[in-house]
Amino acid sequence: GYQRRVRGEPLDPQTQAKQNAKRREIEKELLTTEQSYLSSLQTLNKVYIQPIEQRELLSAQEMKDIFSVIGAIENLHSSLAAELAERMSNWTVTTCIGDILIKNAAFLKMYTTFVNNYNNSLKTLSECMKKRPFAEFMQECRTASPMPISGFLIMPVLCVDTC
């Protein structure tokens, strides 16, 4: 029958091996998800933000209103992905990643700023679309980007719900 394990009592080797494998898969999935999210933030920056700044299509205030703290969010996830990748490259059954998550937890507060600005971001974006040079640039981006700017701007909002 069923035997209850006493806390602290070691698991049998087969159960321990299964738990280690499951933990490893979860940690790999976290890293993969983090890298994918970072890649999307980098695409937003490369395809939209940098060219808009270089061409001076929007004012500094419009940029701030639309993109809010997206640069800081990208920096956070760049650091987080690098730390996780480094830790996972030397993975053993005793490897832990919780300290990395805890160390970066305070920086997640910037998501509050982004989410609170989201409606203003969309409103400003809509107003800027009335400017011909900006609207033409956005049309150009449809071929260079895997998704429209609105798809990128919703990602941090969705991350709050799913990350």
JSON list of C-alpha atoms in Angstrom, two decimals:
[
{"chain": "A", "resi": 1, "resn": "GLY", "atom": "CA", "xyz": [0.00, 0.00, 0.00]},
{"chain": "A", "resi": 2, "resn": "TYR", "atom": "CA", "xyz": [0.78, 3.64, 0.31]},
{"chain": "A", "resi": 3, "resn": "GLN", "atom": "CA", "xyz": [3.54, 4.65, 2.69]},
{"chain": "A", "resi": 4, "resn": "ARG", "atom": "CA", "xyz": [3.75, 8.24, 3.76]},
{"chain": "A", "resi": 5, "resn": "ARG", "atom": "CA", "xyz": [7.23, 9.72, 3.50]},
{"chain": "A", "resi": 6, "resn": "VAL", "atom": "CA", "xyz": [8.54, 11.48, 6.59]},
{"chain": "A", "resi": 7, "resn": "ARG", "atom": "CA", "xyz": [9.69, 15.03, 5.89]},
{"chain": "A", "resi": 8, "resn": "GLY", "atom": "CA", "xyz": [13.43, 15.12, 5.30]},
{"chain": "A", "resi": 9, "resn": "GLU", "atom": "CA", "xyz": [13.58, 11.43, 4.55]},
{"chain": "A", "resi": 10, "resn": "PRO", "atom": "CA", "xyz": [15.42, 10.83, 1.27]},
{"chain": "A", "resi": 11, "resn": "LEU", "atom": "CA", "xyz": [13.45, 9.71, -1.76]},
{"chain": "A", "resi": 12, "resn": "ASP", "atom": "CA", "xyz": [14.19, 6.42, -3.41]},
{"chain": "A", "resi": 13, "resn": "PRO", "atom": "CA", "xyz": [16.67, 6.85, -6.33]},
{"chain": "A", "resi": 14, "resn": "GLN", "atom": "CA", "xyz": [14.06, 6.29, -9.07]},
{"chain": "A", "resi": 15, "resn": "THR", "atom": "CA", "xyz": [11.67, 8.90, -7.63]},
{"chain": "A", "resi": 16, "resn": "GLN", "atom": "CA", "xyz": [14.54, 11.32, -7.07]},
{"chain": "A", "resi": 17, "resn": "ALA", "atom": "CA", "xyz": [15.71, 10.87, -10.68]},
{"chain": "A", "resi": 18, "resn": "LYS", "atom": "CA", "xyz": [12.17, 11.58, -11.97]},
{"chain": "A", "resi": 19, "resn": "GLN", "atom": "CA", "xyz": [11.89, 14.71, -9.83]},
{"chain": "A", "resi": 20, "resn": "ASN", "atom": "CA", "xyz": [15.31, 15.94, -10.98]},
{"chain": "A", "resi": 21, "resn": "ALA", "atom": "CA", "xyz": [14.37, 15.40, -14.63]},
{"chain": "A", "resi": 22, "resn": "LYS", "atom": "CA", "xyz": [11.05, 17.21, -14.16]},
{"chain": "A", "resi": 23, "resn": "ARG", "atom": "CA", "xyz": [12.77, 20.11, -12.39]},
{"chain": "A", "resi": 24, "resn": "ARG", "atom": "CA", "xyz": [15.34, 20.34, -15.18]},
{"chain": "A", "resi": 25, "resn": "GLU", "atom": "CA", "xyz": [12.57, 20.50, -17.82]},
{"chain": "A", "resi": 26, "resn": "ILE", "atom": "CA", "xyz": [10.75, 23.24, -15.90]},
{"chain": "A", "resi": 27, "resn": "GLU", "atom": "CA", "xyz": [13.93, 25.28, -15.59]},
{"chain": "A", "resi": 28, "resn": "LYS", "atom": "CA", "xyz": [14.70, 24.79, -19.31]},
{"chain": "A", "resi": 29, "resn": "GLU", "atom": "CA", "xyz": [11.17, 25.93, -20.19]},
{"chain": "A", "resi": 30, "resn": "LEU", "atom": "CA", "xyz": [11.60, 29.04, -18.03]},
{"chain": "A", "resi": 31, "resn": "LEU", "atom": "CA", "xyz": [14.84, 29.88, -19.84]},
{"chain": "A", "resi": 32, "resn": "THR", "atom": "CA", "xyz": [13.30, 29.23, -23.28]},
{"chain": "A", "resi": 33, "resn": "THR", "atom": "CA", "xyz": [10.28, 31.41, -22.46]},
{"chain": "A", "resi": 34, "resn": "GLU", "atom": "CA", "xyz": [12.52, 34.16, -21.12]},
{"chain": "A", "resi": 35, "resn": "GLN", "atom": "CA", "xyz": [14.69, 34.10, -24.26]},
{"chain": "A", "resi": 36, "resn": "SER", "atom": "CA", "xyz": [11.64, 34.19, -26.52]},
{"chain": "A", "resi": 37, "resn": "TYR", "atom": "CA", "xyz": [10.12, 37.14, -24.64]},
{"chain": "A", "resi": 38, "resn": "LEU", "atom": "CA", "xyz": [13.46, 38.97, -24.74]},
{"chain": "A", "resi": 39, "resn": "SER", "atom": "CA", "xyz": [13.72, 38.35, -28.48]},
{"chain": "A", "resi": 40, "resn": "SER", "atom": "CA", "xyz": [10.31, 40.00, -28.99]},
{"chain": "A", "resi": 41, "resn": "LEU", "atom": "CA", "xyz": [11.34, 43.02, -26.89]},
{"chain": "A", "resi": 42, "resn": "GLN", "atom": "CA", "xyz": [14.54, 43.31, -28.94]},
{"chain": "A", "resi": 43, "resn": "THR", "atom": "CA", "xyz": [12.53, 43.15, -32.17]},
{"chain": "A", "resi": 44, "resn": "LEU", "atom": "CA", "xyz": [10.28, 45.96, -30.92]},
{"chain": "A", "resi": 45, "resn": "ASN", "atom": "CA", "xyz": [13.37, 48.02, -30.21]},
{"chain": "A", "resi": 46, "resn": "LYS", "atom": "CA", "xyz": [15.13, 47.24, -33.50]},
{"chain": "A", "resi": 47, "resn": "VAL", "atom": "CA", "xyz": [12.15, 47.48, -35.86]},
{"chain": "A", "resi": 48, "resn": "TYR", "atom": "CA", "xyz": [10.20, 50.30, -34.23]},
{"chain": "A", "resi": 49, "resn": "ILE", "atom": "CA", "xyz": [11.87, 52.28, -31.43]},
{"chain": "A", "resi": 50, "resn": "GLN", "atom": "CA", "xyz": [15.35, 52.83, -32.87]},
{"chain": "A", "resi": 51, "resn": "PRO", "atom": "CA", "xyz": [14.19, 53.82, -36.37]},
{"chain": "A", "resi": 52, "resn": "ILE", "atom": "CA", "xyz": [11.55, 56.17, -34.94]},
{"chain": "A", "resi": 53, "resn": "GLU", "atom": "CA", "xyz": [14.24, 57.87, -32.86]},
{"chain": "A", "resi": 54, "resn": "GLN", "atom": "CA", "xyz": [16.75, 57.96, -35.72]},
{"chain": "A", "resi": 55, "resn": "ARG", "atom": "CA", "xyz": [14.23, 59.48, -38.13]},
{"chain": "A", "resi": 56, "resn": "GLU", "atom": "CA", "xyz": [12.89, 61.79, -35.40]},
{"chain": "A", "resi": 57, "resn": "LEU", "atom": "CA", "xyz": [9.33, 60.83, -36.29]},
{"chain": "A", "resi": 58, "resn": "LEU", "atom": "CA", "xyz": [7.99, 61.50, -32.78]},
{"chain": "A", "resi": 59, "resn": "SER", "atom": "CA", "xyz": [8.73, 63.92, -29.99]},
{"chain": "A", "resi": 60, "resn": "ALA", "atom": "CA", "xyz": [10.46, 62.75, -26.82]},
{"chain": "A", "resi": 61, "resn": "GLN", "atom": "CA", "xyz": [7.13, 63.01, -25.00]},
{"chain": "A", "resi": 62, "resn": "GLU", "atom": "CA", "xyz": [5.30, 60.93, -27.60]},
{"chain": "A", "resi": 63, "resn": "MET", "atom": "CA", "xyz": [8.04, 58.29, -27.39]},
{"chain": "A", "resi": 64, "resn": "LYS", "atom": "CA", "xyz": [7.70, 58.23, -23.60]},
{"chain": "A", "resi": 65, "resn": "ASP", "atom": "CA", "xyz": [3.92, 58.06, -23.82]},
{"chain": "A", "resi": 66, "resn": "ILE", "atom": "CA", "xyz": [3.96, 55.18, -26.28]},
{"chain": "A", "resi": 67, "resn": "PHE", "atom": "CA", "xyz": [6.89, 53.11, -25.10]},
{"chain": "A", "resi": 68, "resn": "SER", "atom": "CA", "xyz": [6.93, 54.05, -21.40]},
{"chain": "A", "resi": 69, "resn": "VAL", "atom": "CA", "xyz": [9.52, 51.90, -19.58]},
{"chain": "A", "resi": 70, "resn": "ILE", "atom": "CA", "xyz": [9.90, 49.28, -22.32]},
{"chain": "A", "resi": 71, "resn": "GLY", "atom": "CA", "xyz": [13.66, 49.94, -22.50]},
{"chain": "A", "resi": 72, "resn": "ALA", "atom": "CA", "xyz": [14.06, 49.20, -18.80]},
{"chain": "A", "resi": 73, "resn": "ILE", "atom": "CA", "xyz": [11.91, 46.08, -19.17]},
{"chain": "A", "resi": 74, "resn": "GLU", "atom": "CA", "xyz": [14.13, 44.90, -22.04]},
{"chain": "A", "resi": 75, "resn": "ASN", "atom": "CA", "xyz": [17.26, 45.51, -19.93]},
{"chain": "A", "resi": 76, "resn": "LEU", "atom": "CA", "xyz": [15.78, 43.55, -17.02]},
{"chain": "A", "resi": 77, "resn": "HIS", "atom": "CA", "xyz": [14.94, 40.56, -19.21]},
{"chain": "A", "resi": 78, "resn": "SER", "atom": "CA", "xyz": [18.29, 40.71, -20.98]},
{"chain": "A", "resi": 79, "resn": "SER", "atom": "CA", "xyz": [20.03, 40.41, -17.62]},
{"chain": "A", "resi": 80, "resn": "LEU", "atom": "CA", "xyz": [17.62, 37.75, -16.39]},
{"chain": "A", "resi": 81, "resn": "ALA", "atom": "CA", "xyz": [17.99, 35.64, -19.54]},
{"chain": "A", "resi": 82, "resn": "ALA", "atom": "CA", "xyz": [21.80, 35.88, -19.36]},
{"chain": "A", "resi": 83, "resn": "GLU", "atom": "CA", "xyz": [21.86, 34.86, -15.69]},
{"chain": "A", "resi": 84, "resn": "LEU", "atom": "CA", "xyz": [19.51, 31.95, -16.28]},
{"chain": "A", "resi": 85, "resn": "ALA", "atom": "CA", "xyz": [21.47, 30.78, -19.33]},
{"chain": "A", "resi": 86, "resn": "GLU", "atom": "CA", "xyz": [24.73, 30.90, -17.39]},
{"chain": "A", "resi": 87, "resn": "ARG", "atom": "CA", "xyz": [23.27, 28.94, -14.49]},
{"chain": "A", "resi": 88, "resn": "MET", "atom": "CA", "xyz": [21.62, 26.40, -16.78]},
{"chain": "A", "resi": 89, "resn": "SER", "atom": "CA", "xyz": [24.83, 25.85, -18.78]},
{"chain": "A", "resi": 90, "resn": "ASN", "atom": "CA", "xyz": [26.40, 24.36, -15.65]},
{"chain": "A", "resi": 91, "resn": "TRP", "atom": "CA", "xyz": [23.28, 22.56, -14.46]},
{"chain": "A", "resi": 92, "resn": "THR", "atom": "CA", "xyz": [23.52, 19.74, -11.94]},
{"chain": "A", "resi": 93, "resn": "VAL", "atom": "CA", "xyz": [20.86, 18.17, -9.74]},
{"chain": "A", "resi": 94, "resn": "THR", "atom": "CA", "xyz": [21.75, 20.70, -7.03]},
{"chain": "A", "resi": 95, "resn": "THR", "atom": "CA", "xyz": [21.43, 23.77, -9.29]},
{"chain": "A", "resi": 96, "resn": "CYS", "atom": "CA", "xyz": [18.93, 26.33, -8.06]},
{"chain": "A", "resi": 97, "resn": "ILE", "atom": "CA", "xyz": [17.58, 29.38, -9.88]},
{"chain": "A", "resi": 98, "resn": "GLY", "atom": "CA", "xyz": [15.33, 30.87, -7.22]},
{"chain": "A", "resi": 99, "resn": "ASP", "atom": "CA", "xyz": [18.01, 33.32, -6.10]},
{"chain": "A", "resi": 100, "resn": "ILE", "atom": "CA", "xyz": [18.14, 34.79, -9.61]},
{"chain": "A", "resi": 101, "resn": "LEU", "atom": "CA", "xyz": [14.38, 35.31, -9.63]},
{"chain": "A", "resi": 102, "resn": "ILE", "atom": "CA", "xyz": [14.37, 36.79, -6.13]},
{"chain": "A", "resi": 103, "resn": "LYS", "atom": "CA", "xyz": [17.25, 39.15, -6.97]},
{"chain": "A", "resi": 104, "resn": "ASN", "atom": "CA", "xyz": [15.29, 40.53, -9.95]},
{"chain": "A", "resi": 105, "resn": "ALA", "atom": "CA", "xyz": [11.84, 40.57, -8.33]},
{"chain": "A", "resi": 106, "resn": "ALA", "atom": "CA", "xyz": [12.07, 44.20, -7.17]},
{"chain": "A", "resi": 107, "resn": "PHE", "atom": "CA", "xyz": [12.62, 45.33, -10.77]},
{"chain": "A", "resi": 108, "resn": "LEU", "atom": "CA", "xyz": [9.31, 43.77, -11.82]},
{"chain": "A", "resi": 109, "resn": "LYS", "atom": "CA", "xyz": [7.58, 46.81, -10.30]},
{"chain": "A", "resi": 110, "resn": "MET", "atom": "CA", "xyz": [8.27, 48.61, -13.57]},
{"chain": "A", "resi": 111, "resn": "TYR", "atom": "CA", "xyz": [5.50, 46.47, -15.07]},
{"chain": "A", "resi": 112, "resn": "THR", "atom": "CA", "xyz": [3.05, 48.45, -12.93]},
{"chain": "A", "resi": 113, "resn": "THR", "atom": "CA", "xyz": [4.24, 51.64, -14.62]},
{"chain": "A", "resi": 114, "resn": "PHE", "atom": "CA", "xyz": [3.91, 50.07, -18.06]},
{"chain": "A", "resi": 115, "resn": "VAL", "atom": "CA", "xyz": [0.46, 48.57, -17.45]},
{"chain": "A", "resi": 116, "resn": "ASN", "atom": "CA", "xyz": [-0.85, 51.79, -15.90]},
{"chain": "A", "resi": 117, "resn": "ASN", "atom": "CA", "xyz": [0.33, 53.69, -19.00]},
{"chain": "A", "resi": 118, "resn": "TYR", "atom": "CA", "xyz": [-0.96, 51.14, -21.52]},
{"chain": "A", "resi": 119, "resn": "ASN", "atom": "CA", "xyz": [-4.22, 52.92, -22.45]},
{"chain": "A", "resi": 120, "resn": "ASN", "atom": "CA", "xyz": [-2.34, 56.22, -22.80]},
{"chain": "A", "resi": 121, "resn": "SER", "atom": "CA", "xyz": [0.18, 54.41, -24.98]},
{"chain": "A", "resi": 122, "resn": "LEU", "atom": "CA", "xyz": [-2.51, 53.22, -27.40]},
{"chain": "A", "resi": 123, "resn": "LYS", "atom": "CA", "xyz": [-4.20, 56.63, -27.41]},
{"chain": "A", "resi": 124, "resn": "THR", "atom": "CA", "xyz": [-0.93, 58.41, -28.22]},
{"chain": "A", "resi": 125, "resn": "LEU", "atom": "CA", "xyz": [-0.10, 55.84, -30.88]},
{"chain": "A", "resi": 126, "resn": "SER", "atom": "CA", "xyz": [-3.48, 56.41, -32.50]},
{"chain": "A", "resi": 127, "resn": "GLU", "atom": "CA", "xyz": [-2.97, 60.19, -32.47]},
{"chain": "A", "resi": 128, "resn": "CYS", "atom": "CA", "xyz": [0.52, 59.83, -33.96]},
{"chain": "A", "resi": 129, "resn": "MET", "atom": "CA", "xyz": [-0.86, 57.69, -36.79]},
{"chain": "A", "resi": 130, "resn": "LYS", "atom": "CA", "xyz": [-2.50, 60.88, -38.08]},
{"chain": "A", "resi": 131, "resn": "LYS", "atom": "CA", "xyz": [0.98, 62.23, -38.88]},
{"chain": "A", "resi": 132, "resn": "ARG", "atom": "CA", "xyz": [1.82, 61.24, -42.42]},
{"chain": "A", "resi": 133, "resn": "PRO", "atom": "CA", "xyz": [5.56, 60.45, -41.95]},
{"chain": "A", "resi": 134, "resn": "PHE", "atom": "CA", "xyz": [4.83, 58.29, -38.93]},
{"chain": "A", "resi": 135, "resn": "ALA", "atom": "CA", "xyz": [1.92, 56.52, -40.64]},
{"chain": "A", "resi": 136, "resn": "GLU", "atom": "CA", "xyz": [4.13, 55.80, -43.68]},
{"chain": "A", "resi": 137, "resn": "PHE", "atom": "CA", "xyz": [6.86, 54.43, -41.42]},
{"chain": "A", "resi": 138, "resn": "MET", "atom": "CA", "xyz": [4.35, 52.15, -39.70]},
{"chain": "A", "resi": 139, "resn": "GLN", "atom": "CA", "xyz": [3.24, 50.90, -43.12]},
{"chain": "A", "resi": 140, "resn": "GLU", "atom": "CA", "xyz": [6.89, 50.09, -43.95]},
{"chain": "A", "resi": 141, "resn": "CYS", "atom": "CA", "xyz": [7.19, 48.14, -40.71]},
{"chain": "A", "resi": 142, "resn": "ARG", "atom": "CA", "xyz": [4.42, 45.76, -41.70]},
{"chain": "A", "resi": 143, "resn": "THR", "atom": "CA", "xyz": [6.86, 43.98, -44.01]},
{"chain": "A", "resi": 144, "resn": "ALA", "atom": "CA", "xyz": [9.84, 44.07, -41.61]},
{"chain": "A", "resi": 145, "resn": "SER", "atom": "CA", "xyz": [8.02, 42.99, -38.49]},
{"chain": "A", "resi": 146, "resn": "PRO", "atom": "CA", "xyz": [6.49, 39.67, -37.49]},
{"chain": "A", "resi": 147, "resn": "MET", "atom": "CA", "xyz": [3.58, 41.55, -35.91]},
{"chain": "A", "resi": 148, "resn": "PRO", "atom": "CA", "xyz": [2.16, 45.06, -35.67]},
{"chain": "A", "resi": 149, "resn": "ILE", "atom": "CA", "xyz": [3.38, 47.44, -32.99]},
{"chain": "A", "resi": 150, "resn": "SER", "atom": "CA", "xyz": [0.20, 46.91, -30.98]},
{"chain": "A", "resi": 151, "resn": "GLY", "atom": "CA", "xyz": [1.12, 43.23, -30.67]},
{"chain": "A", "resi": 152, "resn": "PHE", "atom": "CA", "xyz": [4.45, 44.15, -29.15]},
{"chain": "A", "resi": 153, "resn": "LEU", "atom": "CA", "xyz": [2.96, 46.75, -26.83]},
{"chain": "A", "resi": 154, "resn": "ILE", "atom": "CA", "xyz": [0.47, 44.27, -25.35]},
{"chain": "A", "resi": 155, "resn": "MET", "atom": "CA", "xyz": [3.20, 41.73, -24.52]},
{"chain": "A", "resi": 156, "resn": "PRO", "atom": "CA", "xyz": [4.29, 43.27, -21.18]},
{"chain": "A", "resi": 157, "resn": "VAL", "atom": "CA", "xyz": [0.63, 43.55, -20.18]},
{"chain": "A", "resi": 158, "resn": "LEU", "atom": "CA", "xyz": [0.07, 39.88, -21.01]},
{"chain": "A", "resi": 159, "resn": "CYS", "atom": "CA", "xyz": [3.30, 38.94, -19.25]},
{"chain": "A", "resi": 160, "resn": "VAL", "atom": "CA", "xyz": [1.87, 40.29, -16.01]},
{"chain": "A", "resi": 161, "resn": "ASP", "atom": "CA", "xyz": [-0.97, 37.77, -16.39]},
{"chain": "A", "resi": 162, "resn": "THR", "atom": "CA", "xyz": [1.08, 34.81, -17.63]},
{"chain": "A", "resi": 163, "resn": "CYS", "atom": "CA", "xyz": [4.72, 35.20, -16.59]}
]
